[in-house]
CSV table of C-alpha atoms in Angstrom, one decimal:
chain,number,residue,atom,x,y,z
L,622,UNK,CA,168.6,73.8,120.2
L,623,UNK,CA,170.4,77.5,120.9
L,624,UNK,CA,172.5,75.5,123.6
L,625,UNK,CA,173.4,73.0,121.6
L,626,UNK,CA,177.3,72.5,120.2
L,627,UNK,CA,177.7,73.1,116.4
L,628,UNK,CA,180.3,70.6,116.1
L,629,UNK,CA,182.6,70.5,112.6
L,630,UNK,CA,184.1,67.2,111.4
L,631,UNK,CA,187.0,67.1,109.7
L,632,UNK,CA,188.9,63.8,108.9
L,633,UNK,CA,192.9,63.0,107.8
L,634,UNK,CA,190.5,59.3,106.4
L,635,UNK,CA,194.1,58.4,105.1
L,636,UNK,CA,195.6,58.3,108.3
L,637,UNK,CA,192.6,56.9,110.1
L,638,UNK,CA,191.7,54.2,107.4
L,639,UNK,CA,195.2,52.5,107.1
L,640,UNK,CA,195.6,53.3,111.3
L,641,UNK,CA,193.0,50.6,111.8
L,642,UNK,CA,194.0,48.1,108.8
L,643,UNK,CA,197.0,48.0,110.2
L,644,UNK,CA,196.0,47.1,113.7
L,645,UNK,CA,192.2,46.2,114.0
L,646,UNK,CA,193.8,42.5,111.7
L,647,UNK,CA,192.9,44.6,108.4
L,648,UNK,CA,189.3,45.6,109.2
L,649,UNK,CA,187.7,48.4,107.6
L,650,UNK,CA,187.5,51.7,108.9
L,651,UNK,CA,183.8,52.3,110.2
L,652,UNK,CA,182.4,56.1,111.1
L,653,UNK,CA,179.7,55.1,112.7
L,654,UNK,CA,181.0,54.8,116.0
L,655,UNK,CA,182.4,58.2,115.9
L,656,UNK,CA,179.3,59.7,114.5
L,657,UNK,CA,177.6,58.1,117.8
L,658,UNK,CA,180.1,59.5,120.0
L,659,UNK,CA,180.0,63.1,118.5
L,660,UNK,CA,176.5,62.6,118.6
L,661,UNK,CA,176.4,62.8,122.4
L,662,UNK,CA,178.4,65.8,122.4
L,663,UNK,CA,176.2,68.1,120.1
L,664,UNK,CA,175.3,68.7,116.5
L,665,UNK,CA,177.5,67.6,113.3
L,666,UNK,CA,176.4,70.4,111.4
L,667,UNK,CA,180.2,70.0,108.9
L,668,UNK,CA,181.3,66.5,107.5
L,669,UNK,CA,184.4,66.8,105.5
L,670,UNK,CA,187.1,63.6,104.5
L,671,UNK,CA,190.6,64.3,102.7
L,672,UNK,CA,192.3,61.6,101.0
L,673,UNK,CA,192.8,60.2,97.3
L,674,UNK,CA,189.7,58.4,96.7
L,675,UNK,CA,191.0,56.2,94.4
L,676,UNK,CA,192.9,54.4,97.0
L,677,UNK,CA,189.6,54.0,99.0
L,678,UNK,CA,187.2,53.3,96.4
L,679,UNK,CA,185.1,51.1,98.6
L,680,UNK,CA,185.1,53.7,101.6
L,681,UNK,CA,183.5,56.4,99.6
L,682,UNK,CA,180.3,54.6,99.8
L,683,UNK,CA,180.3,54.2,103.1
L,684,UNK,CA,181.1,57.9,103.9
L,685,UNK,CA,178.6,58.9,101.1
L,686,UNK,CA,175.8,57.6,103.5
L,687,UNK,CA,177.1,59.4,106.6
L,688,UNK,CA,176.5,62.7,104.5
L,689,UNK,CA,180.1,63.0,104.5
L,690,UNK,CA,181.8,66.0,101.8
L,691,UNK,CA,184.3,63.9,100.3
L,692,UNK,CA,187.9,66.3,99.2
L,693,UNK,CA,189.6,65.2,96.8
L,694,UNK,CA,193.1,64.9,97.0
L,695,UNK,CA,195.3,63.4,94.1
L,696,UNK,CA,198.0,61.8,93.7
L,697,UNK,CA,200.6,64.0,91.5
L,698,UNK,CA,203.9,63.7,90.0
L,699,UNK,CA,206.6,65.0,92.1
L,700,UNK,CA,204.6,65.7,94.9
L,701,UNK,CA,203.4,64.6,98.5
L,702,UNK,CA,199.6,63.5,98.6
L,703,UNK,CA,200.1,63.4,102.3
L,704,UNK,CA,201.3,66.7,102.8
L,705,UNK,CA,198.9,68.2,100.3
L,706,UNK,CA,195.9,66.4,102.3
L,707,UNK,CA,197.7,68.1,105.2
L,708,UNK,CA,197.9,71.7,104.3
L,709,UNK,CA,194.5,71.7,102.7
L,710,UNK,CA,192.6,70.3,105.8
L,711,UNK,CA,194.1,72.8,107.8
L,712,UNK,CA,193.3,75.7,105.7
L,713,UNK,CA,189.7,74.5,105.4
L,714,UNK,CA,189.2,74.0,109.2
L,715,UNK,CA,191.1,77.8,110.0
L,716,UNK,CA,188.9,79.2,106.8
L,717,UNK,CA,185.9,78.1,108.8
L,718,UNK,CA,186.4,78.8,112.3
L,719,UNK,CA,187.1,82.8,110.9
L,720,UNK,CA,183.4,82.2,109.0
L,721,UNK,CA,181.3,80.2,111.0
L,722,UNK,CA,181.3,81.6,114.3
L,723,UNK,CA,178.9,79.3,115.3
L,724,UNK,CA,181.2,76.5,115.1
L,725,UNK,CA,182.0,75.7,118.5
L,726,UNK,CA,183.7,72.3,118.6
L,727,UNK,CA,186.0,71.4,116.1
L,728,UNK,CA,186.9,68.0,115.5
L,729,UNK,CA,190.1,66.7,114.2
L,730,UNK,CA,190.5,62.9,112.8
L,731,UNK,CA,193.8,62.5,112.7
L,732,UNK,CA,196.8,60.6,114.6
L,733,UNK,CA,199.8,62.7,113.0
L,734,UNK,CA,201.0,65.2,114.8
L,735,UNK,CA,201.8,67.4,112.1
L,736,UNK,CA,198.5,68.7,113.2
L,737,UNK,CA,199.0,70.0,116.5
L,738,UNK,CA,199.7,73.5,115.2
L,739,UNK,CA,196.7,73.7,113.9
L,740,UNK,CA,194.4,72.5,117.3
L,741,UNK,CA,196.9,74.8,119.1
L,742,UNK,CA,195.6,77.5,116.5
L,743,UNK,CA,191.4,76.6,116.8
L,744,UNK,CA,191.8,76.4,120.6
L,745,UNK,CA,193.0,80.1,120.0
L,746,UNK,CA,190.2,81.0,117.9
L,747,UNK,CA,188.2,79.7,121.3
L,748,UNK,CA,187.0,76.4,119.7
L,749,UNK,CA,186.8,73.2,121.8
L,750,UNK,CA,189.3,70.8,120.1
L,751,UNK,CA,188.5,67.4,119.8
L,752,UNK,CA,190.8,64.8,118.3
L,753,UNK,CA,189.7,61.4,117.0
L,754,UNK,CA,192.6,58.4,116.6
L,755,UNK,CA,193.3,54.9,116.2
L,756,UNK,CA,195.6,54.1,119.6
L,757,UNK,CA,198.6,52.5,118.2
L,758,UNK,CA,199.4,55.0,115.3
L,759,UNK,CA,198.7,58.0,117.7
L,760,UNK,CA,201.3,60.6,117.9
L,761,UNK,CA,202.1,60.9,121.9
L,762,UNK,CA,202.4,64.6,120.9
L,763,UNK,CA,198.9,65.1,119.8
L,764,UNK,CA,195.9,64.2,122.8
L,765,UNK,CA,198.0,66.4,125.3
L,766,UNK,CA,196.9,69.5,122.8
L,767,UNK,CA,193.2,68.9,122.5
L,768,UNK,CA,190.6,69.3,125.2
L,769,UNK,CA,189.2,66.0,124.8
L,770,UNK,CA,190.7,63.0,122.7
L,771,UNK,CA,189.2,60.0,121.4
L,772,UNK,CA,190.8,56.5,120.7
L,773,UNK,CA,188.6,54.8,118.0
L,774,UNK,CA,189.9,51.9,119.8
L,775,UNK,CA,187.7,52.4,122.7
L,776,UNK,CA,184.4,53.7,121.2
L,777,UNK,CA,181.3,52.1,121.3
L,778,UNK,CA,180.8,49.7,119.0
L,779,UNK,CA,184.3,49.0,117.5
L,780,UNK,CA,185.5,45.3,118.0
L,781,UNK,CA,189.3,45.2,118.5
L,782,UNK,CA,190.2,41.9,117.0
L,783,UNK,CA,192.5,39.9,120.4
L,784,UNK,CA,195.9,39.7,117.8
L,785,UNK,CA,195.6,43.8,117.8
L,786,UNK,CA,195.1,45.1,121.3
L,787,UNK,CA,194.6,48.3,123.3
L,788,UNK,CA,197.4,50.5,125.3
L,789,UNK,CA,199.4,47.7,127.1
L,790,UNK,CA,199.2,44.6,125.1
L,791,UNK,CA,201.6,43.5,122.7
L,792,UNK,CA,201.4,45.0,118.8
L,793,UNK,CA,203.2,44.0,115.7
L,794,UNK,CA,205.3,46.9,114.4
L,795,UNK,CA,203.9,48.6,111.5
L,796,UNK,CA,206.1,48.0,108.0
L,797,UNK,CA,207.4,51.4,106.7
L,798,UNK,CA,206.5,52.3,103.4
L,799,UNK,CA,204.2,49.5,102.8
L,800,UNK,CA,202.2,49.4,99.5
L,801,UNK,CA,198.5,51.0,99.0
L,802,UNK,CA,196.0,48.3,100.7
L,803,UNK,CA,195.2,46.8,96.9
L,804,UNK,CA,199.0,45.8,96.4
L,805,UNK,CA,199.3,44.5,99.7
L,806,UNK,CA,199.7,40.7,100.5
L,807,UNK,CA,196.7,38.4,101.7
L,808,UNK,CA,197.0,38.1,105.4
L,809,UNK,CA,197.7,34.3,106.1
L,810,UNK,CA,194.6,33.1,107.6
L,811,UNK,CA,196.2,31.5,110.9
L,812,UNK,CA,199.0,33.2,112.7
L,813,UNK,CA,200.1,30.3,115.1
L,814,UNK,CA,202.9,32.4,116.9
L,815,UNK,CA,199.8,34.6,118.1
L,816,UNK,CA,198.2,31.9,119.5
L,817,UNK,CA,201.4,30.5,120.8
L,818,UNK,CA,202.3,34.1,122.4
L,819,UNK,CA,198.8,35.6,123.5
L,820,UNK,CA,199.1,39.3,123.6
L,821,UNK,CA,199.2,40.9,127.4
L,822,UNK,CA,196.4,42.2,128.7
L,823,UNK,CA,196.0,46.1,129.4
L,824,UNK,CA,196.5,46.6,132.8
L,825,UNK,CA,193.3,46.8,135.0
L,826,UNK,CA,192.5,50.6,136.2
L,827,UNK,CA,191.9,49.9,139.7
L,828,UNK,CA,189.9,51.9,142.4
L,829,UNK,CA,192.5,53.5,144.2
L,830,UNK,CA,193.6,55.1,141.1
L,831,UNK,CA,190.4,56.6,140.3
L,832,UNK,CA,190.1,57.5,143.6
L,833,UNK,CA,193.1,59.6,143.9
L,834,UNK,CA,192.7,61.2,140.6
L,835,UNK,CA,189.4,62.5,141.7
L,836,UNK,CA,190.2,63.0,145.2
L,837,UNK,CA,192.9,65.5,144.2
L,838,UNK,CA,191.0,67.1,141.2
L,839,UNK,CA,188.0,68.1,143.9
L,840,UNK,CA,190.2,69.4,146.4
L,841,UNK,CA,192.3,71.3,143.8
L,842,UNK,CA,189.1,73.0,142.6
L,843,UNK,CA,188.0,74.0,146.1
L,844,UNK,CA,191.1,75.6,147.1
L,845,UNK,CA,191.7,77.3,143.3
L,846,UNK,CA,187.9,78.5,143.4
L,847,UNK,CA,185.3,79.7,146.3
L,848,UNK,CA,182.3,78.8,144.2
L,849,UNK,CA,181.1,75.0,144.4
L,850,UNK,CA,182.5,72.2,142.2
L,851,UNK,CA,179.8,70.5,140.2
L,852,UNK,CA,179.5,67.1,138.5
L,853,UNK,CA,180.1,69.0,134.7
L,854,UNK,CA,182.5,71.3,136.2
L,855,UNK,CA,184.6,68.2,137.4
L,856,UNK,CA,184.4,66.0,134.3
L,857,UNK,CA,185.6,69.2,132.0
L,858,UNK,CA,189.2,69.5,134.7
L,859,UNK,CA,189.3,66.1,134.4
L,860,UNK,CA,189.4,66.2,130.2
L,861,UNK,CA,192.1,69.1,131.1
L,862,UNK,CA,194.1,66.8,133.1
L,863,UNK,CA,193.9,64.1,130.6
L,864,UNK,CA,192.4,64.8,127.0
L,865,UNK,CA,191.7,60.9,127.0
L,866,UNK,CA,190.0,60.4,130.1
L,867,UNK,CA,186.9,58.5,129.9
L,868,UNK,CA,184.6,56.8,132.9
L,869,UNK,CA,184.1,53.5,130.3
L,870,UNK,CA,188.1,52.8,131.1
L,871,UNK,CA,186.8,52.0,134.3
L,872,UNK,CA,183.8,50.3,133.6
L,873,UNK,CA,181.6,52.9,133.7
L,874,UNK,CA,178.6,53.7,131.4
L,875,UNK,CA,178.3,57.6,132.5
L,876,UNK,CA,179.9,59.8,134.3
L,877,UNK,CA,177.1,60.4,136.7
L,878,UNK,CA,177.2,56.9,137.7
L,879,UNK,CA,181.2,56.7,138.1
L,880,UNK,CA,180.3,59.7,140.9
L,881,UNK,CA,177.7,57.4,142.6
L,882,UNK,CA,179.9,54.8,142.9
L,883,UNK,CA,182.8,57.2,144.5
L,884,UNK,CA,180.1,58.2,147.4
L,885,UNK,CA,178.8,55.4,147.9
L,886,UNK,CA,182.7,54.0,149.1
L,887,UNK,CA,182.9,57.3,150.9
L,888,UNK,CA,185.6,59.2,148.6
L,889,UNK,CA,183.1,62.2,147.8
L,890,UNK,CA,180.1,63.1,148.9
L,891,UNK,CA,176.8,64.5,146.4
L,892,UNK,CA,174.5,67.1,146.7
L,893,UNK,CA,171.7,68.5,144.7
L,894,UNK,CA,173.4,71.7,142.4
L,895,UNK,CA,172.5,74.4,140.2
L,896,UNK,CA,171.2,72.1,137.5
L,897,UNK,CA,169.1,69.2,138.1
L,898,UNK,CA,171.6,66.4,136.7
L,899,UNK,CA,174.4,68.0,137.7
L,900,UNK,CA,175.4,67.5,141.7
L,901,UNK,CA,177.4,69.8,143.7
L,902,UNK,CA,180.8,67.6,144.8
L,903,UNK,CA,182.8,67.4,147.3
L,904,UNK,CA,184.9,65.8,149.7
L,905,UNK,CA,183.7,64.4,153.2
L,906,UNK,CA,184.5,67.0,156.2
L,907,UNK,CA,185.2,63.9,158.7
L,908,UNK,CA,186.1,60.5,158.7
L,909,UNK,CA,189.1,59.4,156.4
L,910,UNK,CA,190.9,62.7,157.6
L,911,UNK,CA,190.9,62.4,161.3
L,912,UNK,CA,191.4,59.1,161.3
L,913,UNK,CA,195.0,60.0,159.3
L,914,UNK,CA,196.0,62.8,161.4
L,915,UNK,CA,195.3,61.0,164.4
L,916,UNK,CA,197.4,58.3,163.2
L,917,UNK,CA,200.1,60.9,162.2
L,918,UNK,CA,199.9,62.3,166.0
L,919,UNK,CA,200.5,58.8,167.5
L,920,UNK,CA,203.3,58.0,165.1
L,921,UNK,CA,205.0,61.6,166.0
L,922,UNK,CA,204.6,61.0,169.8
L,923,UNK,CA,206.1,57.6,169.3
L,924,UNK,CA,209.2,59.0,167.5
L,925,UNK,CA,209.5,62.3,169.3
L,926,UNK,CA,209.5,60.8,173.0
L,927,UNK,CA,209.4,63.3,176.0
L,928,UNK,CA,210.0,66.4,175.0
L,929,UNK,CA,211.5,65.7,171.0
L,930,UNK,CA,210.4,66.0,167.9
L,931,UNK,CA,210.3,64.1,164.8
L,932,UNK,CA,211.6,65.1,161.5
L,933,UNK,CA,209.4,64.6,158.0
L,934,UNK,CA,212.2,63.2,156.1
L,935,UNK,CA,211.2,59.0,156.7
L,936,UNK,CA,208.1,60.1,158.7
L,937,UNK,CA,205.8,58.7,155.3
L,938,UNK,CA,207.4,55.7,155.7
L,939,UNK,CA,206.8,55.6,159.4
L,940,UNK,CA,203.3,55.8,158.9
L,941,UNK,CA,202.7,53.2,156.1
L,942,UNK,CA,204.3,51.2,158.9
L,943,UNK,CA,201.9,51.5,161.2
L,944,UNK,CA,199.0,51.5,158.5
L,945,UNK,CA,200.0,50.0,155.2
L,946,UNK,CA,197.3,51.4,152.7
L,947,UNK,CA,198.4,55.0,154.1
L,948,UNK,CA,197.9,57.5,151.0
L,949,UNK,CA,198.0,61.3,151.6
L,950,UNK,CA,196.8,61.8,147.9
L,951,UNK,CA,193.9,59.3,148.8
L,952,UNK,CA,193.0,62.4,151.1
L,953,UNK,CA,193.1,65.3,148.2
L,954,UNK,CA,196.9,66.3,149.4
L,955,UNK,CA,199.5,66.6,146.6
L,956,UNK,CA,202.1,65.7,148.9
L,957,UNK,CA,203.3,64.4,152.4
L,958,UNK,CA,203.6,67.8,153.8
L,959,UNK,CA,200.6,69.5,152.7
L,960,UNK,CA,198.9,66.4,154.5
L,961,UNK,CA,201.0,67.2,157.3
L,962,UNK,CA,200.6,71.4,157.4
L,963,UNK,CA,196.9,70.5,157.0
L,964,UNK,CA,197.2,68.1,160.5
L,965,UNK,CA,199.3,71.0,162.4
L,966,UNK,CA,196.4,73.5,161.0
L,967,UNK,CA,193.8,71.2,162.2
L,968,UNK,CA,195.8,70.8,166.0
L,969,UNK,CA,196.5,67.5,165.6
L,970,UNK,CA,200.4,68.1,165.4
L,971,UNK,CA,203.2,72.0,165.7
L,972,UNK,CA,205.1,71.7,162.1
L,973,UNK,CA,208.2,74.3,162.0
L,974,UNK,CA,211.1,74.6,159.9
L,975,UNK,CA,214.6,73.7,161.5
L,976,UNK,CA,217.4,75.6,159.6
L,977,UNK,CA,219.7,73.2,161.9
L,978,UNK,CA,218.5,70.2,160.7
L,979,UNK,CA,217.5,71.7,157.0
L,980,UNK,CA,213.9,69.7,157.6
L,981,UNK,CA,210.6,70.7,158.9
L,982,UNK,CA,210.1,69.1,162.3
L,983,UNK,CA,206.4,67.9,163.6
L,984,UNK,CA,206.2,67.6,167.6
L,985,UNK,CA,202.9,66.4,169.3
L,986,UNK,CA,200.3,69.8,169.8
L,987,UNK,CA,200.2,70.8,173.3
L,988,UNK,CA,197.4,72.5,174.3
């Protein structure tokens, strides 16, 4: 239980609650789902929602059952409940991460990013900084700050009507200052321009990209570090990368069996590590590479002729020629010539830079 993350919750339920009315086709905001996902990640041991109840009457009961502290924010003349809401949650979150050093994972519900300041602030204090949104009323400006981000959107257990859909389909824009949800118009119970229009679907994560994102993120940890890179180690560069990165985008239940999937198409290769359930990674010695500087020796030989050489400006483009699926990053390389420094290191081609022709020029190696 020592090892365990204390985890604090902590919940802009204004922003969230009216983030999915307005695009979940006016359903309720549920916890549940979130409560499950933090659940995975360690111990809830702070509950806290901010809002004026009295614009969520119905939601307090629900939170009530979660064990949720309930703050009180009301309305008052001449002033900003939303900024009030704002300011206190922040103080409450700073005021505990100074008393509760035991905290080690705070976690913001929120899209606005009026609170970036304050994740910037708790990542500081050395908390882990989790943020919780709905997708569509997400601040750009906010996941990029946290270490990990959730879209309520994409949890477990939260049906996203078709008329309100993920990154990538279509969304109606939200109506500035539209009235509390009581004042608010019935929805029409058929929209037939929806049906008429279907909304897009998000655009299908494909292999390659996962490849190359974990293709590069290996070797980058190899040559940064001497020690090995493990399964956890991985998945936490990976959240660095991208705060919303998550293996069910691409169809994966675990990340464990995302990695399984990669070796068994040959992108990385698995070992047993330090931990049982957590395998040492990394990326094949032979194979994929040779294969590509050998190709990138025969294209050089063909352009270089007797005695020439062949300049790397246009050479990519040579090579996707002569094989069409050609991807240095594919390989772990962030570019076309740290492939190709890597080929001349390996002896498959002599790279040098040409001041004359202001490129770097690859002839065939000679023994």
């Amino acid at each position: 239980m020592d090892q365990e993350d204390r985890i604090a919750l902590f919940l802009d339920y204004e922003n969230l609650a009216l983030g999915v009315r307005d695009h979940h086709g006016g359903r309720a905001f549920d916890l549940r789902p979130i409560a499950d996902a933090l659940a995975e990640r360690g111990r809830v041991v702070v509950r806290r929602a901010y809002a004026d109840w009295s614009y969520f009457d119905e939601d307090r009961r629900m939170l009530t059952r979660s064990h949720v502290e309930l703050i009180e924010i009301p309305q008052r003349m001449g002033a900003s409940r939303k900024n009030a809401a704002d300011i206190k949650m922040a103080v409450d979150a700073v005021e505990l991460a100074f008393e509760r050093e035991y905290i080690s994972t705070f976690v913001i519900g929120t899209g606005d990013s009026d609170f970036t300041p304050l994740v910037h602030k708790l990542r500081e204090l050395n908390k882990r900084v989790i943020g919780v949104g709905v997708e569509h009323s997400t601040s750009a400006l906010l996941p990029p700050a946290c270490d990990e981000f959730l879209f309520y959107d994409r949890l477990e257990g939260v049906e996203v009507p078709p008329a309100a859909g993920r990154r990538g389909r279509a969304a109606r824009p939200a109506v500035t200052g539209a009235p509390p949800p009581a004042e608010r118009p019935a929805e029409p119970p058929t929209e037939p321009a929806v049906e008429a229009a279907p909304p897009a679907e998000e655009p299908a994560r494909d292999f390659d990209t996962l490849s190359v994102l974990v293709v590069q993120t290996v070797a980058g940890m190899q040559g940064s570090s001497s020690g090995e890179v493990t399964a956890s180690g991985l998945k936490r560069t990976l959240l660095r990368k991208d705060p919303t990165f998550s293996e069910s985008d691409y169809g994966f239940r675990t990340f464990g069996e995302l990695l399984r999937h990669l070796a068994g198409h040959n992108v990385i290769e698995l070992a047993a590590g330090p931990a049982k359930g957590d395998p040492e990674v990394s990326l094949p010695e032979r194979g994929d590479r040779e294969v590509a500087f050998a190709l990138l020796r025969s294209v050089v030989v063909d352009l270089a002729g007797e005695g020439g050489a062949a300049a790397l400006s246009g050479l990519k483009d040579q090579l996707r020629r002569a094989r069409p699926d050609f991807s240095e990053k594919k390989l772990g390389y962030r570019s076309f010539l740290q492939f190709c420094k890597a080929a001349a290191t390996s002896g498959a081609v002599e790279l040098r830079w040409s001041a004359e022709a202001e490129d770097y020029l690859l002839t065939p190696h000679t023994a």
